[in-house]
Structure formats: structure tokens, C-alpha cells
C-alpha positions as semicolon CSV with decimal commas, in nm:
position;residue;x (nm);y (nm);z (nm)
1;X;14,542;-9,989;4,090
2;X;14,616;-9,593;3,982
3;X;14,450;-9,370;4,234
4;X;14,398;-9,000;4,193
5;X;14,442;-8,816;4,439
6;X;14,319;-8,374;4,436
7;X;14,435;-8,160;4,723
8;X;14,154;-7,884;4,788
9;X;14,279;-7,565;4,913
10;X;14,119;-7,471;5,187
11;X;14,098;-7,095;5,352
12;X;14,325;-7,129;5,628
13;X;14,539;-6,838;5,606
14;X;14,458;-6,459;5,632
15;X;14,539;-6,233;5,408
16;X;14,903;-6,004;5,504
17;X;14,936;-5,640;5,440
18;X;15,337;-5,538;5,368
19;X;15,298;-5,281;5,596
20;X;15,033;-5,269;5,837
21;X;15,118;-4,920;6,040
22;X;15,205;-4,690;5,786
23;X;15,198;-4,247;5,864
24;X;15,188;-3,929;5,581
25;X;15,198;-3,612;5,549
26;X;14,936;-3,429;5,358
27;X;14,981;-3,055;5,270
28;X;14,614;-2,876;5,299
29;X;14,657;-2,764;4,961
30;X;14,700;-3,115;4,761
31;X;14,476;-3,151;4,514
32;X;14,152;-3,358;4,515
33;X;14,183;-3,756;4,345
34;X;14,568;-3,732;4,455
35;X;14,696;-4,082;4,555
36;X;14,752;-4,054;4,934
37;X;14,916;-4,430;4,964
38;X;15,045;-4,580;4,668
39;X;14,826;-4,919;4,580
40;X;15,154;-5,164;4,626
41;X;15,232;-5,038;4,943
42;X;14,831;-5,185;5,081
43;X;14,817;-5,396;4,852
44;X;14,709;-5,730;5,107
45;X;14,862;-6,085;4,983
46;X;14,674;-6,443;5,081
47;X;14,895;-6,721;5,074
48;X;14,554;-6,922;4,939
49;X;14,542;-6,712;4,659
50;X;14,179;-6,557;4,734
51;X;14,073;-6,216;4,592
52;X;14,098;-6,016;4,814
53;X;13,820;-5,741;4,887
54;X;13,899;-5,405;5,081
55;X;13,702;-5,137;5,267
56;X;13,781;-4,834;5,423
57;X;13,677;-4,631;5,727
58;X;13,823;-4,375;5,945
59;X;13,799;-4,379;6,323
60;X;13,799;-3,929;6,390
61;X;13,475;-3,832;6,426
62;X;13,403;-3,499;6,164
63;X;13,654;-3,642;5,890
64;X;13,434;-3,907;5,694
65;X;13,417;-3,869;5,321
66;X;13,823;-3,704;5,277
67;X;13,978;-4,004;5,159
68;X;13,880;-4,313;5,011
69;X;14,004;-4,600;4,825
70;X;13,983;-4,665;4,423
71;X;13,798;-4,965;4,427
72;X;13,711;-5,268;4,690
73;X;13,962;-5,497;4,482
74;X;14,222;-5,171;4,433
75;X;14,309;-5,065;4,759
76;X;14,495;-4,720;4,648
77;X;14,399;-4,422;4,909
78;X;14,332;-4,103;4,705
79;X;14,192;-3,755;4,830
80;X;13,839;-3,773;4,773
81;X;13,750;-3,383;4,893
82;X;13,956;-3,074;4,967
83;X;14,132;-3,034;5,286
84;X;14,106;-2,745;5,584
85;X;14,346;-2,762;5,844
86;X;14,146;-2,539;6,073
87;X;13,887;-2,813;6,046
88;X;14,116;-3,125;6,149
89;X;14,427;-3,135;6,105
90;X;14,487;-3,508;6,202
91;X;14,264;-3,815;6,145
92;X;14,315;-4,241;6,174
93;X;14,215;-4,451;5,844
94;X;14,168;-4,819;5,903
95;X;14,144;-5,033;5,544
96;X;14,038;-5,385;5,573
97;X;14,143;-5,641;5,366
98;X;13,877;-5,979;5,356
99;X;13,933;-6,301;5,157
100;X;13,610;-6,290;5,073
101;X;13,275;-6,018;5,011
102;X;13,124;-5,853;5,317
103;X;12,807;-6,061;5,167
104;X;12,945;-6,379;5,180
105;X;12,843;-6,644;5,447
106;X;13,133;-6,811;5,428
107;X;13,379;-6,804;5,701
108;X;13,604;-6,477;5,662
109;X;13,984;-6,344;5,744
110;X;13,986;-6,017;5,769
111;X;14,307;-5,797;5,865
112;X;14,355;-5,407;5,946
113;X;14,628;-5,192;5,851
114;X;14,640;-4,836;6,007
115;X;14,696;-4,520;5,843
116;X;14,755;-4,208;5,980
117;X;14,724;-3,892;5,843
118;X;14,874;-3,575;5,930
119;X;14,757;-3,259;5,773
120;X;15,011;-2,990;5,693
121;X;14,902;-2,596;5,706
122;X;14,995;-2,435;5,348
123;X;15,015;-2,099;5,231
124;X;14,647;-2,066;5,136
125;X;14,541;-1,725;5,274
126;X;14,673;-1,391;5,227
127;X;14,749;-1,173;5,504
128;X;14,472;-1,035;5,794
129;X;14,437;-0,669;5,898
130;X;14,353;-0,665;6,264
131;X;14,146;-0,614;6,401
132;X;13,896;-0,826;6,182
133;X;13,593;-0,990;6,205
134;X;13,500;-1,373;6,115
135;X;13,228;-1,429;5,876
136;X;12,945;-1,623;6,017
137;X;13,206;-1,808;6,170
138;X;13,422;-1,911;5,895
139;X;13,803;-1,914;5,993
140;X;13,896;-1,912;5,673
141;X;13,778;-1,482;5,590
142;X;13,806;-1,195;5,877
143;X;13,696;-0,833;5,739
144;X;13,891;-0,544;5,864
145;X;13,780;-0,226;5,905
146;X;13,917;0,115;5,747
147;X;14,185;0,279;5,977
148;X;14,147;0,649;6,119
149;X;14,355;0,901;6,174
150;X;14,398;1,266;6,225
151;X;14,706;1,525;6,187
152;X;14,696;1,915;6,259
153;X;14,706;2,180;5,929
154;X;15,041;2,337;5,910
155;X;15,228;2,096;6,216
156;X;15,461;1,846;6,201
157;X;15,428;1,556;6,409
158;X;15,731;1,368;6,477
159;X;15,574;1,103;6,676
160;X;15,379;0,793;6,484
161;X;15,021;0,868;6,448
162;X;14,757;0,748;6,678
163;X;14,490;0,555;6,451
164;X;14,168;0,402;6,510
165;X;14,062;0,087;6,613
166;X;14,460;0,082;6,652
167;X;14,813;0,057;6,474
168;X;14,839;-0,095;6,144
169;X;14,912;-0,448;6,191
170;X;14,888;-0,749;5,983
171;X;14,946;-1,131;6,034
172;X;14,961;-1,418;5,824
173;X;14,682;-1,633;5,944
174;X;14,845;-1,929;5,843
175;X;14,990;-1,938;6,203
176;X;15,184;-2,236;6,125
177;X;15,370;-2,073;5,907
178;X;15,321;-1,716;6,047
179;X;15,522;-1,569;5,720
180;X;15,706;-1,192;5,828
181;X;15,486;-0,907;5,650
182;X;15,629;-0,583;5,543
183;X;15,416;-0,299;5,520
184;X;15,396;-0,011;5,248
185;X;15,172;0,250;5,079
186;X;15,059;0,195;4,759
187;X;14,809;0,457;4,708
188;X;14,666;0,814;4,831
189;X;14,957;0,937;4,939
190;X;14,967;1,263;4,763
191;X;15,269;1,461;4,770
192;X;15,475;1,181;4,977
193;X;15,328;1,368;5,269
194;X;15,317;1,019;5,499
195;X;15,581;0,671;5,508
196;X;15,542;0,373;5,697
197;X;15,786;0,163;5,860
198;X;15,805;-0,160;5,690
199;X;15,887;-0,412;5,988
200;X;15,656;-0,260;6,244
201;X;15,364;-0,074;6,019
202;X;15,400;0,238;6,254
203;X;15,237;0,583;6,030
204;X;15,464;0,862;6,039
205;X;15,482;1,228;5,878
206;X;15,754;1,340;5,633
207;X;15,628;1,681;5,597
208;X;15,390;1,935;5,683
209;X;15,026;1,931;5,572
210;X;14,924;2,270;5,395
211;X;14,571;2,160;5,276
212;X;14,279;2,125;5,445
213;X;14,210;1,817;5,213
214;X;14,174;1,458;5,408
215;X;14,379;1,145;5,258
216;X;14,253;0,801;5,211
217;X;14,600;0,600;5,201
218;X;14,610;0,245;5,071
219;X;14,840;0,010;5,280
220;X;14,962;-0,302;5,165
221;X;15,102;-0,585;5,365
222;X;15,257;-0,823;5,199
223;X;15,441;-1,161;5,324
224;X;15,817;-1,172;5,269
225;X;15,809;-1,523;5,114
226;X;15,599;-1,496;4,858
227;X;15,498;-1,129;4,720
228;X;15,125;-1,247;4,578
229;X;15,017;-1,302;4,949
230;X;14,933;-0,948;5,009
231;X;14,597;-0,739;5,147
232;X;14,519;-0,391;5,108
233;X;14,389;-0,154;5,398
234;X;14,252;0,162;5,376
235;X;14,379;0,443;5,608
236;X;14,183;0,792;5,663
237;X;14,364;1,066;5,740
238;X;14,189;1,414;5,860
239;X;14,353;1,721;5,855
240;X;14,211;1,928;6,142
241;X;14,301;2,301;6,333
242;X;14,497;2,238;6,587
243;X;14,333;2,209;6,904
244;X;14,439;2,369;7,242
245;X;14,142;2,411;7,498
246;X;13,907;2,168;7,573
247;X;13,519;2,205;7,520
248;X;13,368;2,358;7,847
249;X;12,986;2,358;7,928
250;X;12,823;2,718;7,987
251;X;12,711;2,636;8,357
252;X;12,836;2,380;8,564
253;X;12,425;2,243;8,691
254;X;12,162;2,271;8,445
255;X;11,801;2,194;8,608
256;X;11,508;2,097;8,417
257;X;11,177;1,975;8,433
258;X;10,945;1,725;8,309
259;X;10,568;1,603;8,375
260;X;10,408;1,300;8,426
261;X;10,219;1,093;8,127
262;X;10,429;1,259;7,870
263;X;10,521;1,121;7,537
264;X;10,913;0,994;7,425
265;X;11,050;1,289;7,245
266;X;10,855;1,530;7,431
267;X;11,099;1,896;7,537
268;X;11,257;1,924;7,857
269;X;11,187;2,271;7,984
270;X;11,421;2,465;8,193
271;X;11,306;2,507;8,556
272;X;11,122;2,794;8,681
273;X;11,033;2,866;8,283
274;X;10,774;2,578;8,137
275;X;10,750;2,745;7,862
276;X;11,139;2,746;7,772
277;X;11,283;2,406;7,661
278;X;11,605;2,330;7,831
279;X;11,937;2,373;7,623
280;X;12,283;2,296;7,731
281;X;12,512;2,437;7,529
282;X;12,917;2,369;7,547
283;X;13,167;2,559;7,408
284;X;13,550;2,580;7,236
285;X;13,792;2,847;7,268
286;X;13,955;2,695;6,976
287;X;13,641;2,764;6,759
288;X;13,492;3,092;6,931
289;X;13,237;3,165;6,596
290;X;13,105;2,800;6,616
């Protein structure tokens, strides 16, 4: 008597990723639909041969939809949108890997493999005048104002100049990097009349000013790694008499007075006199025909 005798398989084993922690580095810069992990190296074996079917999710709240996988039965990771590190710069993938369809009713092994992701800061973002102001709360732009400055006609000042909001400064707001800026002045600078100190930005005079005539200087500061990082600041000087007295008032108490029920706007009128509005007047010794 010849019996025949088929073995079934049965689905007794669960699938195996080669690696099932596995860490990288992403620079904030890559570019999107770059392969993050490599499809052999999640690529989930099952000793009974099953098709295997994968999923991915991520367990940081705030950083769905950056990567995903190719397919459910092609398990590479790739960059699905652009990165920005002063959004996250961390986050935990977990990919699944089931011997069968998330549909399917029939009984299911299902292992996890953990990926972590570490987001490197690149060199995105030239450098920042300070101080600057965020746009509507985006990290990634600050606007600086214009400098001011002022110098006396026909004086030499030997001293660094006093500007306004403050000293030319710059950073590289890529503070992981935080790149060394030089300073110079690429513009307005008639007659070589002002330098600035590269390392520290500091505005000093090389000469005399003759001319009445402002100057609008144009600063650039520029990172010392790479040379097309670089912002442009505008710095306004005013030339300006040379001032030696203060302003002084012409009395020391000025009374005035006002009525009751009157309109905003209305005169002030000096006491005593209603029919005299109420001046105060100050005056400079340094401008005696103003």
C-alpha cells in the first residue's frame, strides 16, 4: 500500500528583522525622496516564507508625514518632506513587519524594529544683524534694522562710534554651527573716510569729515567658512556741529491754565494772560540764531 503523505506549512514563526534597533544621522539639508535606511538593512525575513507586509509610524508627536516607506511590501525609509531643525530635531520611527495584511482575519506575527533619527543643523541661513526681529514667528527670517550714527564736521574721533540700536554685530543663526563672521564695508564709504574692525565689527574714523554730507555705509558680514553666507546692513552716518552746551529752558516754572469742558487740542494759556497761549521755549548756545 503507497501512501502519500503532504506536510502543510503552517504560520508558526514570526517574521525577523536583521537589525531591529538601528540610529542615523540626517543633515537638515538632505534632499526630499532620499533613502534614509537602505531596504536590505529592514528588510524582515519569515522562516515560513510569507510575504511579508510593512507599515510605518513614528511615536514624536509634531513629526508625522517626514519619512515614510516605499511601499508596504518594500520597506526602504526615504525623506518624504523637507526638514527644519528648529522644528524637531529628533524623532522615533517604528516599522512593522506582518506575515500577513492588516485586513486579514487570520492570525498575525507582527514584529517592530526601531529607528531613530537624529537631525543635524546645516548651513542653511546666512548671517543675522542684531538686533532683529522674527517674522510672525518664523525662526527661520529676523529683519534688522538700519544702524545710526553721528560724527562732528571737521573732528576726529579716535574712539569707535556709538551707533543706534547698538554696535554692529552679526551671528550665524545656525547656532550649532555658530560659523566666525568677519565684518567689512562694501559700499558708501566715500573717500575711505570710515574702517571697521573685522573680528569685532567696532566703526572707527580714519580721517576727518570736511562735508556736511551724511553717509549711508553698507556692511557686510560674512561667515569665514563659506564666503556666500553673507548679509548686508546699512549704517547712517550724520555729520553734525559739534556740540558743547546743553539745551536750557528760558524759565525754570512755567504756569498755565486751562478750563473745564474744553476740547483735545484746545491752547493752554499762560496764567494771569487768557488771552496768551502758553509757550515754553528752550534754547542752545551752540545754535544762538536757531
Amino acid at each position: 500500500l503507497e501512501i502519500l503523505v503532504t506536510i502543510l506549512n503552517e504560520n508558526d514563526n514570526p517574521p525577523v528583522f536583521p537589525q531591529p534597533n538601528i540610529s542615523r544621522n540626517v543633515p537638515e539639508d538632505t534632499e526630499v525622496d532620499t533613502a534614509i535606511v537602505a531596504r536590505e538593512e529592514v528588510t524582515a525575513s519569515d522562516a515560513d516564507l510569507d510575504t511579508i507586509y510593512y507599515e510605518l509610524a513614528t511615536t514624536v508627536q509634531n513629526t508625522d508625514g517626514y519619512f515614510a516607506i516605499r511601499g508596504v511590501n518594500n520597506p526602504e525609509i526615504y525623506l518624504q518632506t523637507a526638514l527644519d531643525y528648529d522644528k524637531f530635531n529628533s524623532t522615533t520611527l517604528l516599522l512593522y513587519a506582518r506575515d500577513r495584511p492588516v485586513t486579514s482575519s487570520e492570525p498575525t506575527n507582527t514584529v517592530t524594529a526601531t529607528i531613530t533619527i537624529t537631525i543635524k543643523q546645516s548651513d542653511t541661513r546666512a548671517p543675522w544683524f542684531l538686533p532683529c526681529t522674527q517674522l510672525y514667528n518664523d525662526t527661520s527670517v529676523c529683519i534688522s534694522s538700519p544702524y545710526h550714527g553721528r560724527v562732528n564736521i571737521s573732528e576726529m574721533s579716535m574712539d569707535p562710534l556709538l551707533l543706534e540700536p547698538g554696535p554692529i554685530y552679526a551671528v550665524d543663526p545656525d547656532y550649532t554651527i555658530s560659523d566666525r563672521i568677519v565684518y567689512s564695508i562694501v559700499g558708501g564709504n566715500t573717500n575711505e573716510v570710515f574702517s571697521v574692525d573685522a573680528d569685532t565689527g567696532n566703526l572707527t574714523m580714519n580721517k576727518i569729515v570736511t562735508s556736511p554730507d551724511s553717509f549711508l555705509l553698507q556692511v557686510m558680514a560674512t561667515q569665514v567658512s563659506n564666503v556666500r553666507k553673507y548679509s548686508v546692513a546699512t549704517v547712517e552716518i550724520k555729520v553734525i556741529n559739534k556740540s558743547n552746551f546743553p539745551p536750557y529752558f528760558e524759565k525754570g516754572v512755567y504756569n498755565g491754565t486751562v478750563y473745564v469742558g474744553l476740547p483735545q487740542r484746545s491752547f493752554v494759556y499762560q496764567a494771569g494772560d487768557p488771552s496768551t497761549p502758553l509757550v515754553i521755549m528752550a534754547m542752545d548756545q551752540d545754535f544762538p540764531d536757531v
